[in-house]
Short mmCIF file of C-alpha atoms in Angstrom, two decimals:
data_model
loop_
_atom_site.label_atom_id
_atom_site.label_comp_id
_atom_site.label_asym_id
_atom_site.label_seq_id
_atom_site.Cartn_x
_atom_site.Cartn_y
_atom_site.Cartn_z
CA MET A 1 -3.57 43.93 -37.01
CA ASP A 2 -5.80 45.87 -39.39
CA THR A 3 -7.48 42.88 -41.05
CA LEU A 4 -10.68 40.84 -41.01
CA PHE A 5 -9.09 37.43 -40.67
CA VAL A 6 -5.52 37.20 -42.00
CA GLY A 7 -3.19 37.37 -39.01
CA GLN A 8 -6.02 37.67 -36.47
CA LYS A 9 -4.83 34.45 -34.90
CA ILE A 10 -1.05 34.19 -34.55
CA ILE A 11 0.82 31.15 -33.34
CA GLN A 12 4.26 32.28 -32.24
CA LEU A 13 7.01 29.67 -32.05
CA ASN A 14 10.59 30.03 -30.93
CA GLU A 15 12.04 27.47 -33.23
CA VAL A 16 10.49 25.10 -35.71
CA ALA A 17 11.77 22.99 -38.60
CA SER A 18 9.44 24.71 -41.03
CA THR A 19 6.37 26.85 -40.38
CA ASN A 20 4.71 25.32 -43.45
CA THR A 21 5.17 21.79 -42.15
CA TYR A 22 3.94 22.90 -38.73
CA ALA A 23 0.83 24.42 -40.34
CA ILE A 24 0.12 21.31 -42.40
CA ASN A 25 0.37 19.09 -39.33
CA LEU A 26 -1.79 21.49 -37.33
CA LEU A 27 -4.50 21.29 -39.99
CA LYS A 28 -4.54 17.53 -39.65
CA ASP A 29 -4.98 17.64 -35.88
CA VAL A 30 -7.29 20.51 -35.01
CA LYS A 31 -9.79 22.95 -36.44
CA VAL A 32 -7.90 26.04 -37.55
CA LEU A 33 -9.35 29.47 -38.29
CA GLU A 34 -8.83 30.78 -41.81
CA GLY A 35 -6.12 33.41 -41.87
CA SER A 36 -4.19 31.88 -38.97
CA VAL A 37 -0.50 32.72 -39.08
CA ILE A 38 2.33 30.54 -37.78
CA ILE A 39 5.50 32.49 -37.18
CA ALA A 40 8.88 31.35 -35.91
CA ASP A 41 11.93 33.22 -34.66
CA LYS A 42 14.09 30.55 -36.09
CA GLN A 43 13.41 28.00 -38.82
CA SER A 44 15.96 25.23 -38.75
CA ASN A 45 14.77 23.64 -41.94
CA GLY A 46 12.98 26.37 -43.87
CA ARG A 47 12.36 25.19 -47.35
CA GLY A 48 12.43 26.73 -50.76
CA GLN A 49 11.82 24.62 -53.82
CA ARG A 50 12.01 20.89 -53.26
CA GLY A 51 15.34 20.33 -51.57
CA ASN A 52 16.44 23.98 -51.53
CA LEU A 53 16.90 25.49 -48.11
CA TRP A 54 15.88 29.01 -47.19
CA LEU A 55 18.68 30.51 -45.14
CA ALA A 56 17.67 33.05 -42.56
CA GLU A 57 19.44 34.32 -39.48
CA PRO A 58 17.29 33.88 -36.34
CA SER A 59 15.02 36.77 -35.28
CA MET A 60 16.26 38.94 -38.14
CA ASN A 61 13.68 38.10 -40.75
CA LEU A 62 10.04 37.23 -41.15
CA THR A 63 9.42 33.55 -41.72
CA PHE A 64 5.79 32.67 -41.46
CA SER A 65 2.96 30.69 -42.93
CA CYS A 66 -0.63 31.72 -43.43
CA ILE A 67 -3.48 29.23 -43.64
CA LEU A 68 -6.24 29.88 -46.19
CA PHE A 69 -9.21 27.81 -47.34
CA PRO A 70 -9.68 28.87 -50.97
CA SER A 71 -12.35 26.30 -51.82
CA PHE A 72 -13.56 28.64 -54.59
CA LEU A 73 -10.37 27.86 -56.54
CA ASN A 74 -10.29 24.81 -58.75
CA ALA A 75 -7.15 22.96 -59.68
CA SER A 76 -6.59 24.77 -62.98
CA ASN A 77 -6.50 28.13 -61.19
CA HIS A 78 -4.22 27.26 -58.32
CA PHE A 79 -1.38 29.41 -59.69
CA TYR A 80 -3.45 32.44 -58.67
CA LEU A 81 -2.44 31.79 -55.07
CA SER A 82 1.13 32.32 -56.18
CA LYS A 83 0.20 35.52 -57.99
CA ILE A 84 -1.74 37.07 -55.10
CA THR A 85 1.02 36.25 -52.62
CA ALA A 86 3.61 37.89 -54.85
CA LEU A 87 1.33 40.91 -55.31
CA ALA A 88 0.75 41.17 -51.55
CA LEU A 89 4.49 41.23 -50.94
CA TYR A 90 4.98 43.71 -53.77
CA ASP A 91 2.39 46.08 -52.29
CA ALA A 92 3.67 45.60 -48.74
CA LEU A 93 7.24 46.45 -49.79
CA THR A 94 6.01 49.43 -51.80
CA GLU A 95 4.22 50.72 -48.69
CA ILE A 96 7.13 50.05 -46.32
CA MET A 97 9.76 51.59 -48.60
CA LYS A 98 7.67 54.47 -49.89
CA ASP A 99 10.12 57.09 -48.64
CA SER A 100 13.02 55.90 -50.71
CA GLN A 101 13.32 55.07 -54.39
CA HIS A 102 13.60 51.36 -55.06
CA ASP A 103 12.91 49.17 -58.02
CA ILE A 104 10.56 46.44 -56.75
CA LYS A 105 9.70 43.57 -59.11
CA ILE A 106 8.06 40.17 -59.06
CA LYS A 107 10.41 37.64 -60.57
CA TRP A 108 8.41 34.84 -62.15
CA PRO A 109 6.98 32.80 -60.64
CA ASN A 110 6.92 34.40 -57.16
CA ASP A 111 10.23 35.78 -55.92
CA ILE A 112 10.36 39.43 -54.98
CA LEU A 113 13.36 41.48 -56.06
CA VAL A 114 14.44 44.90 -54.89
CA ASN A 115 17.09 46.52 -57.06
CA ASN A 116 17.62 43.14 -58.80
CA LYS A 117 18.31 41.32 -55.52
CA LYS A 118 16.04 38.78 -53.87
CA ILE A 119 14.28 40.05 -50.77
CA ALA A 120 11.44 37.54 -50.41
CA GLY A 121 10.49 34.04 -51.41
CA VAL A 122 7.25 32.10 -51.34
CA LEU A 123 6.50 28.43 -50.88
CA ILE A 124 2.88 27.39 -51.18
CA GLU A 125 1.59 23.98 -50.20
CA ASN A 126 -1.96 23.11 -51.11
CA ASN A 127 -4.17 20.27 -50.23
CA PHE A 128 -6.48 18.88 -52.88
CA ARG A 129 -9.43 16.57 -52.76
CA ALA A 130 -11.53 15.89 -55.84
CA ALA A 131 -9.84 18.69 -57.81
CA GLN A 132 -10.73 21.44 -55.32
CA VAL A 133 -8.23 23.30 -53.19
CA GLN A 134 -9.21 22.47 -49.62
CA GLN A 135 -6.42 24.17 -47.73
CA ALA A 136 -3.54 26.37 -48.74
CA VAL A 137 -0.49 27.05 -46.63
CA ILE A 138 1.23 30.19 -47.86
CA GLY A 139 4.82 30.19 -46.68
CA ILE A 140 6.63 33.51 -46.86
CA GLY A 141 10.23 34.34 -46.14
CA LEU A 142 11.00 38.06 -46.12
CA ASN A 143 14.42 39.46 -45.33
CA VAL A 144 13.98 42.30 -42.87
CA ASN A 145 16.95 43.13 -40.66
CA GLN A 146 19.61 40.73 -41.91
CA GLU A 147 22.57 42.58 -43.42
CA ASN A 148 25.07 39.93 -44.36
CA PHE A 149 24.15 37.63 -47.25
CA GLY A 150 27.58 36.31 -48.13
CA GLU A 151 27.77 35.39 -51.79
CA LEU A 152 24.02 35.40 -52.27
CA LYS A 153 22.40 37.96 -54.54
CA ALA A 154 20.00 38.93 -51.79
CA THR A 155 18.94 41.99 -49.86
CA SER A 156 16.71 43.05 -46.97
CA LEU A 157 14.59 46.01 -45.90
CA LYS A 158 17.43 47.17 -43.66
CA ALA A 159 20.00 46.83 -46.42
CA CYS A 160 17.78 48.95 -48.68
CA CYS A 161 16.58 51.57 -46.20
CA THR A 162 19.49 51.62 -43.69
CA LYS A 163 17.21 51.37 -40.67
CA THR A 164 15.93 48.60 -38.43
CA PHE A 165 12.33 47.47 -38.78
CA SER A 166 9.89 45.98 -36.31
CA LEU A 167 9.08 42.44 -37.45
CA LYS A 168 5.62 42.78 -35.94
CA GLU A 169 4.83 45.89 -37.96
CA VAL A 170 6.15 44.38 -41.17
CA LEU A 171 4.08 41.24 -40.57
CA ALA A 172 0.94 43.33 -40.07
CA ILE A 173 1.50 45.15 -43.36
CA VAL A 174 2.10 41.92 -45.28
CA CYS A 175 -1.02 40.32 -43.74
CA LYS A 176 -3.12 43.35 -44.67
CA HIS A 177 -2.08 43.15 -48.34
CA LEU A 178 -2.40 39.38 -48.45
CA GLU A 179 -6.00 39.68 -47.27
CA THR A 180 -6.71 42.48 -49.74
CA TRP A 181 -5.47 40.45 -52.72
CA TYR A 182 -7.17 37.28 -51.50
CA LEU A 183 -10.49 39.13 -51.32
CA LYS A 184 -9.87 40.76 -54.71
CA LEU A 185 -9.36 37.32 -56.24
CA ARG A 186 -12.81 36.29 -55.01
CA ASN A 187 -14.49 39.21 -56.77
CA ALA A 188 -16.37 38.67 -60.02
CA ASN A 189 -13.54 39.95 -62.24
CA GLY A 190 -10.83 38.97 -59.76
CA TYR A 191 -8.73 36.87 -62.10
CA SER A 192 -8.26 39.61 -64.70
CA VAL A 193 -7.48 42.23 -62.05
CA VAL A 194 -4.83 39.92 -60.57
CA ASP A 195 -3.42 39.09 -64.03
CA GLY A 196 -3.06 42.76 -64.92
CA ALA A 197 -1.34 43.72 -61.67
CA TYR A 198 0.99 40.71 -61.81
CA LEU A 199 2.12 41.51 -65.37
CA ASN A 200 2.62 45.17 -64.46
CA SER A 201 5.13 44.22 -61.77
CA LEU A 202 6.86 41.40 -63.64
CA TYR A 203 10.65 41.48 -63.75
CA LEU A 204 12.09 41.76 -67.30
CA LEU A 205 8.69 41.91 -68.98
CA ASN A 206 9.14 42.86 -72.66
CA GLU A 207 12.89 43.29 -72.29
CA TRP A 208 15.20 41.44 -74.67
CA GLU A 209 17.62 39.37 -72.62
CA HIS A 210 19.71 36.24 -72.87
CA TYR A 211 18.13 33.17 -71.31
CA ALA A 212 19.30 29.57 -71.21
CA ALA A 213 17.31 26.39 -71.67
CA ASP A 214 18.36 22.85 -72.63
CA GLY A 215 21.99 23.96 -72.55
CA GLN A 216 21.35 26.62 -75.21
CA VAL A 217 21.63 30.37 -74.71
CA PHE A 218 19.14 32.41 -76.69
CA LYS A 219 17.77 35.92 -76.90
CA ALA A 220 14.13 36.32 -75.95
CA ARG A 221 11.72 38.55 -74.10
CA ILE A 222 9.06 37.66 -71.56
CA SER A 223 5.62 38.32 -72.97
CA GLY A 224 3.52 36.91 -70.14
CA VAL A 225 2.48 33.97 -68.02
CA ASP A 226 -0.16 31.45 -69.09
CA ASP A 227 -3.06 30.20 -66.93
CA SER A 228 -1.10 27.28 -65.55
CA GLY A 229 1.70 29.65 -64.53
CA LYS A 230 4.16 28.82 -67.29
CA LEU A 231 6.40 31.63 -68.53
CA VAL A 232 5.64 32.71 -72.10
CA VAL A 233 8.60 34.19 -73.96
CA GLU A 234 8.89 35.58 -77.45
CA MET A 235 11.87 34.31 -79.42
CA GLU A 236 13.84 36.37 -81.94
CA ASN A 237 11.87 34.82 -84.81
CA ASN A 238 8.66 36.05 -83.12
CA SER A 239 7.56 32.54 -82.15
CA LEU A 240 6.28 32.00 -78.59
CA LYS A 241 7.71 29.40 -76.25
CA LYS A 242 6.51 28.28 -72.83
CA PHE A 243 8.72 27.24 -69.95
CA ASP A 244 8.24 25.49 -66.63
CA VAL A 245 10.12 26.71 -63.52
CA LYS A 246 13.25 24.62 -63.83
CA GLU A 247 13.34 24.68 -67.64
CA ILE A 248 14.67 28.20 -68.11
CA VAL A 249 17.59 30.06 -66.58
CA PHE A 250 17.33 33.81 -66.13
CA PRO A 251 20.19 36.16 -67.02
CA MET B 1 -23.61 -33.02 -65.19
CA LYS B 2 -25.49 -32.94 -68.46
CA LEU B 3 -27.06 -29.84 -69.93
CA THR B 4 -30.54 -31.32 -69.78
CA GLU B 5 -30.05 -32.17 -66.14
CA ILE B 6 -29.26 -28.53 -65.39
CA GLN B 7 -32.35 -27.42 -67.29
CA ASP B 8 -34.52 -29.90 -65.41
CA LEU B 9 -33.07 -28.74 -62.14
CA ILE B 10 -33.88 -25.12 -62.97
CA LYS B 11 -37.47 -26.03 -63.85
CA PHE B 12 -37.78 -28.04 -60.67
CA VAL B 13 -36.50 -25.20 -58.49
CA ALA B 14 -38.79 -22.70 -60.22
CA LYS B 15 -41.86 -24.87 -59.59
CA SER B 16 -40.93 -25.82 -56.05
CA GLY B 17 -41.10 -22.26 -54.78
CA VAL B 18 -37.84 -22.43 -52.82
CA SER B 19 -35.77 -19.30 -53.12
CA GLU B 20 -32.28 -20.76 -53.39
CA VAL B 21 -30.64 -24.07 -54.17
CA GLU B 22 -26.93 -24.79 -54.08
CA LEU B 23 -25.48 -27.92 -55.62
CA GLU B 24 -21.82 -28.85 -55.71
CA THR B 25 -20.17 -31.82 -57.40
CA LYS B 26 -16.53 -32.57 -58.18
CA GLU B 27 -16.69 -30.72 -61.48
CA ILE B 28 -19.31 -28.03 -61.05
CA LYS B 29 -21.04 -25.84 -58.51
CA ILE B 30 -24.50 -24.48 -59.28
CA VAL B 31 -26.45 -21.87 -57.38
CA ILE B 32 -30.03 -21.26 -58.46
CA LYS B 33 -31.86 -18.31 -57.03
CA THR B 34 -35.50 -17.39 -57.56
CA PRO B 35 -36.53 -13.73 -57.38
CA ALA B 36 -38.53 -12.83 -54.30
CA SER B 37 -41.56 -11.93 -56.49
CA LYS B 38 -41.94 -15.63 -57.34
CA LYS B 39 -41.55 -15.15 -61.10
CA PRO B 40 -41.50 -18.42 -62.95
CA GLU B 41 -37.95 -17.95 -64.33
CA PRO B 42 -35.34 -18.28 -61.64
CA ALA B 43 -32.00 -16.54 -61.82
CA VAL B 44 -29.15 -18.98 -62.13
CA VAL B 45 -25.56 -18.67 -61.13
CA VAL B 46 -23.34 -21.37 -62.52
CA GLN B 47 -19.88 -21.63 -61.16
CA ALA B 48 -17.52 -23.97 -62.93
CA PRO B 49 -13.86 -24.79 -62.47
CA VAL B 50 -11.55 -22.73 -64.67
CA ALA B 51 -10.10 -25.95 -65.98
CA ALA B 52 -13.30 -26.72 -67.89
CA PRO B 53 -14.62 -23.46 -69.26
CA GLN B 54 -15.89 -25.03 -72.50
CA ILE B 55 -18.42 -27.06 -70.56
CA THR B 56 -19.97 -24.10 -68.85
CA THR B 57 -20.34 -21.87 -71.91
CA ALA B 58 -23.01 -24.16 -73.26
CA PRO B 59 -25.37 -23.93 -70.28
CA ALA B 60 -24.90 -20.20 -70.29
CA GLN B 61 -26.41 -19.96 -73.75
CA VAL B 62 -29.28 -22.18 -72.79
CA VAL B 63 -30.25 -20.39 -69.63
CA ALA B 64 -29.82 -16.88 -70.97
CA PRO B 65 -33.22 -16.72 -72.74
CA GLN B 66 -34.85 -17.51 -69.45
CA THR B 67 -33.53 -14.18 -68.11
CA ALA B 68 -31.18 -16.09 -65.89
CA VAL B 69 -27.91 -14.68 -64.61
CA VAL B 70 -24.95 -16.85 -65.44
CA GLN B 71 -21.48 -16.26 -64.19
CA GLN B 72 -18.39 -18.31 -64.74
CA THR B 73 -16.08 -18.21 -61.83
CA PRO B 74 -13.75 -20.76 -60.35
CA VAL B 75 -15.12 -22.94 -57.56
CA SER B 76 -13.76 -22.25 -54.15
CA HIS B 77 -11.26 -25.10 -54.07
CA THR B 78 -9.42 -23.99 -57.21
CA PRO B 79 -6.88 -21.16 -57.03
CA GLU B 80 -8.22 -17.76 -58.09
CA ALA B 81 -7.29 -16.71 -61.58
CA PRO B 82 -5.25 -13.48 -61.66
CA ALA B 83 -7.57 -10.46 -61.88
CA ASN B 84 -6.84 -8.93 -65.26
CA ASP B 85 -10.03 -6.95 -65.23
CA ASP B 86 -9.32 -3.49 -63.79
CA SER B 87 -12.88 -2.26 -64.28
CA LYS B 88 -13.87 -2.95 -60.69
CA TYR B 89 -11.12 -0.60 -59.54
CA ILE B 90 -11.41 3.16 -59.12
CA THR B 91 -8.63 5.54 -60.12
CA ILE B 92 -7.30 8.53 -58.24
CA LYS B 93 -6.51 11.11 -60.92
CA SER B 94 -4.24 14.11 -61.10
CA PRO B 95 -6.18 17.38 -60.76
CA MET B 96 -3.45 19.28 -62.62
CA ILE B 97 -0.39 19.27 -64.84
CA GLY B 98 2.77 18.89 -62.81
CA THR B 99 5.37 16.54 -61.40
CA PHE B 100 4.27 13.50 -59.42
CA TYR B 101 6.01 12.73 -56.12
CA ARG B 102 5.26 9.77 -53.89
CA SER B 103 6.86 11.33 -50.81
CA SER B 104 7.14 14.77 -49.21
CA GLY B 105 10.88 14.90 -49.76
CA PRO B 106 13.74 12.99 -51.35
CA ASP B 107 14.60 11.22 -48.07
CA LYS B 108 11.03 10.81 -46.79
CA PRO B 109 8.92 7.64 -46.83
CA VAL B 110 6.30 7.26 -49.55
CA PHE B 111 2.74 8.31 -48.65
CA VAL B 112 1.18 5.03 -49.80
CA ASN B 113 2.34 1.62 -50.91
CA ILE B 114 0.57 -1.13 -52.80
CA GLY B 115 -1.74 -2.92 -50.37
CA ASP B 116 -2.24 0.13 -48.14
CA GLU B 117 -5.74 1.12 -47.15
CA VAL B 118 -6.77 4.66 -48.07
CA ILE B 119 -9.70 6.68 -46.77
CA PRO B 120 -11.04 10.07 -47.88
CA GLY B 121 -8.57 12.67 -46.66
CA LYS B 122 -5.54 10.40 -46.73
CA THR B 123 -2.64 12.01 -48.64
CA VAL B 124 -1.52 9.78 -51.49
CA CYS B 125 1.03 11.93 -53.34
CA ILE B 126 2.28 15.42 -54.11
CA ILE B 127 1.96 17.11 -57.48
CA GLU B 128 4.40 19.96 -57.86
CA ALA B 129 3.41 22.62 -60.33
CA MET B 130 5.12 25.98 -60.74
CA LYS B 131 6.72 25.92 -57.29
CA LEU B 132 3.38 25.07 -55.71
CA PHE B 133 3.29 21.83 -53.81
CA ASN B 134 -0.07 20.17 -53.93
CA GLU B 135 -0.86 17.34 -51.58
CA ILE B 136 -3.42 15.13 -53.24
CA GLU B 137 -5.87 13.41 -50.94
CA SER B 138 -7.85 10.33 -51.72
CA ASP B 139 -11.55 11.02 -52.09
CA ILE B 140 -12.42 7.34 -51.88
CA LYS B 141 -12.03 4.42 -49.51
CA GLY B 142 -10.24 1.29 -50.59
CA LYS B 143 -6.97 -0.49 -51.04
CA ILE B 144 -4.13 0.66 -53.31
CA VAL B 145 -3.73 -1.97 -56.02
CA LYS B 146 -1.35 -0.26 -58.37
CA VAL B 147 0.77 2.90 -58.60
CA LEU B 148 0.45 3.99 -62.21
CA VAL B 149 3.13 6.70 -62.38
CA ASN B 150 6.82 6.63 -61.51
CA ASP B 151 8.12 8.93 -58.80
CA ALA B 152 9.27 12.37 -60.03
CA SER B 153 7.73 12.01 -63.48
CA PRO B 154 5.49 14.53 -65.24
CA VAL B 155 1.73 14.02 -65.18
CA GLU B 156 -1.09 15.50 -67.22
CA TYR B 157 -4.45 16.83 -66.11
CA ASP B 158 -6.80 13.92 -65.27
CA GLN B 159 -4.08 11.30 -65.65
CA PRO B 160 -4.79 8.24 -63.48
CA LEU B 161 -2.24 7.98 -60.64
CA PHE B 162 -3.44 5.09 -58.50
CA LEU B 163 -5.73 2.10 -58.91
CA VAL B 164 -7.86 1.56 -55.83
CA ASP B 165 -9.92 -1.52 -55.01
CA PRO B 166 -13.01 -0.13 -53.27
CA SER B 167 -14.30 -3.52 -52.04
#
């Protein structure tokens, strides 16, 4: 593991309901080193958004959680954790798939798409006291060697590159980029560097598409993301509208 | 007890040099305290039954110029009046814009109920914002008196979420 702290301590589990939940409970019980990673071969109750399950075949994919203590972040900036995680995955996939041509994008707020199909998802659970982030548990699900996704519009590294990957090596690459972006965020101009990179990789940025919200279909183009993480889109009459995660449906 | 009798009593206590006198009758309870520095004007606490508040307002005005402390509270044998004054309570506020959840999942028990004790570090709710789930911990010690927001409803930055009685 070519890092200072992310992934230096790895807790390997055979099966767990959710690595995020395991990490949160661990933090309540014992002192945990920053950068500790909890990884499971099989997650029986991996979670996406509230209530959504993350479906992964056992031992095929990477499902892990990384514990960070970003006490430098205040509540109004907590979306930056989402941005740096998406950027870390973006850079990791770019490095892993550098030999073949693929279109890698960050789909707002933090899904990763390869050739318009979902390859990775992120679920972050923070812990706040007095408006400061005390602990962050960064949950990542990355499809690696799974090939069958049924009806889902999903893909994996193997499906893209037609070869089998070592989960350990993929984990090391993701950890390396997560640490890099986490340290970048702490730099003096970290926020603007992260903002620029995130926008550069954003799926459908500046492209006119049909979206749906409030039961209405309308033409608009994504112009950016505001500080709180809301999607900013430009409507056909040039006015700007902001949307929360479940308020807008992508094409 | 007549107003003049209370005044006489205060003067008597002040002169006597005792630090505290408690007097209770059927209709009134009086506590007179003298500051430790032996200043001539003693501090007075008058406690009267809620049933007769008009009687006790008068002494309050009389004793006030003597830098006395006057409080009107029910005597111990009368039932406590409902506490409408929330100023003694502390609020736990939302650190962000998002959606307020009282439990970690739709089928999970709530983190805290009214009457529960909280201590710093105790999780009281989750605020979901942009797919980030933020466990909010109490930064104070006390008892939950009121939950100010309905489950799964939107909250603003700094919006009070819980009333906590710190006593």
